[in-house]
């Protein structure tokens, strides 16, 4: 289908996590012509960067084209630390602009394979496996790496001219680990360090795991705090008065962001369904 629709091989999107490792392996075994791509988020742990480098080197030696994509925002190369001041709010569970900018761009115009899987739910059993183009914005899955009941084996995005195949959509965590062990697939060394998920250091989706991440990688904590400082500077220049709340300084933003000690008067980011904008 990739060759038919796009005249180009399938693209396996490799995040550096265990689900991507399984996808890489099953696509390789299928014999389907393919390439592998990784989006450098700039907030990945060094272990992820070295792991990807090693896996890509091995794949290239067998003739598979591998590419690492650098993130761009408004036509300029960016990083997590530049994006936060540019967006003027920290990334949160409901404002995951970082994934959209740092991870999403590089599969546009291609037929891609991702390792997303269904969230644990029985609802999924009533759903089919093929999703045609989403009719409303509300029903659209925006991010490639969202595990969600609504995900399908095959998906399409007309806007980005992208087709998606999620071949392990119905695999459980146990299935993934059993396959990895049985087939001796090398995985990111972060799992051996006790990480349950692999993503950016400090990702809000990691919940309380973030405390451990920042203890292991304190440089990233400092980088977030510096980015929050820049963010507050820009907000002040634009006349926003953060002095009465938890955002009075970068440390305050960091504590708020880590969801520590909710206090009366602290900012709560909310999503307005009507306008599809964040407010607080
Ligand atoms: S993995 Fe988390 S922190 Fe990284 S880009 Fe995606 S949402 Fe943002």
PDB file of N, CA and C in Angstrom, residues 33 70 117 134-135 156 158 226 242 273 275:
ATOM      1  N   UNK A  33       9.522  -3.571   1.949  1.00  0.00           N
ATOM      2  CA  UNK A  33      10.510  -2.491   1.838  1.00  0.00           C
ATOM      3  C   UNK A  33      10.174  -1.369   2.825  1.00  0.00           C
ATOM      4  N   UNK A  70      15.426  16.407  13.037  1.00  0.00           N
ATOM      5  CA  UNK A  70      15.560  17.462  14.043  1.00  0.00           C
ATOM      6  C   UNK A  70      14.281  18.307  14.026  1.00  0.00           C
ATOM      7  N   UNK A 117      -0.671   1.276  20.930  1.00  0.00           N
ATOM      8  CA  UNK A 117      -1.502   0.127  21.310  1.00  0.00           C
ATOM      9  C   UNK A 117      -2.753   0.646  21.998  1.00  0.00           C
ATOM     10  N   UNK A 134     -11.223  11.066   9.853  1.00  0.00           N
ATOM     11  CA  UNK A 134     -12.087  11.551  10.937  1.00  0.00           C
ATOM     12  C   UNK A 134     -12.904  12.732  10.426  1.00  0.00           C
ATOM     13  N   UNK A 135     -14.206  12.732  10.759  1.00  0.00           N
ATOM     14  CA  UNK A 135     -15.077  13.779  10.214  1.00  0.00           C
ATOM     15  C   UNK A 135     -15.016  15.048  11.041  1.00  0.00           C
ATOM     16  N   UNK A 156      -5.875   7.217   8.730  1.00  0.00           N
ATOM     17  CA  UNK A 156      -5.453   8.134   7.675  1.00  0.00           C
ATOM     18  C   UNK A 156      -5.597   9.565   8.147  1.00  0.00           C
ATOM     19  N   UNK A 158      -5.906  13.126   6.179  1.00  0.00           N
ATOM     20  CA  UNK A 158      -5.905  13.784   4.870  1.00  0.00           C
ATOM     21  C   UNK A 158      -5.066  15.051   4.910  1.00  0.00           C
ATOM     22  N   UNK A 226      15.463  26.739  33.583  1.00  0.00           N
ATOM     23  CA  UNK A 226      15.939  27.859  32.751  1.00  0.00           C
ATOM     24  C   UNK A 226      14.893  28.220  31.690  1.00  0.00           C
ATOM     25  N   UNK A 242       2.276  37.452  36.731  1.00  0.00           N
ATOM     26  CA  UNK A 242       2.288  36.138  37.373  1.00  0.00           C
ATOM     27  C   UNK A 242       2.691  36.230  38.839  1.00  0.00           C
ATOM     28  N   UNK A 273     -13.717  23.376  25.200  1.00  0.00           N
ATOM     29  CA  UNK A 273     -14.155  22.535  24.079  1.00  0.00           C
ATOM     30  C   UNK A 273     -14.653  23.377  22.903  1.00  0.00           C
ATOM     31  N   UNK A 275     -13.944  26.678  22.008  1.00  0.00           N
ATOM     32  CA  UNK A 275     -12.944  27.433  21.237  1.00  0.00           C
ATOM     33  C   UNK A 275     -11.706  26.603  20.954  1.00  0.00           C
TER      34      UNK A 275
END
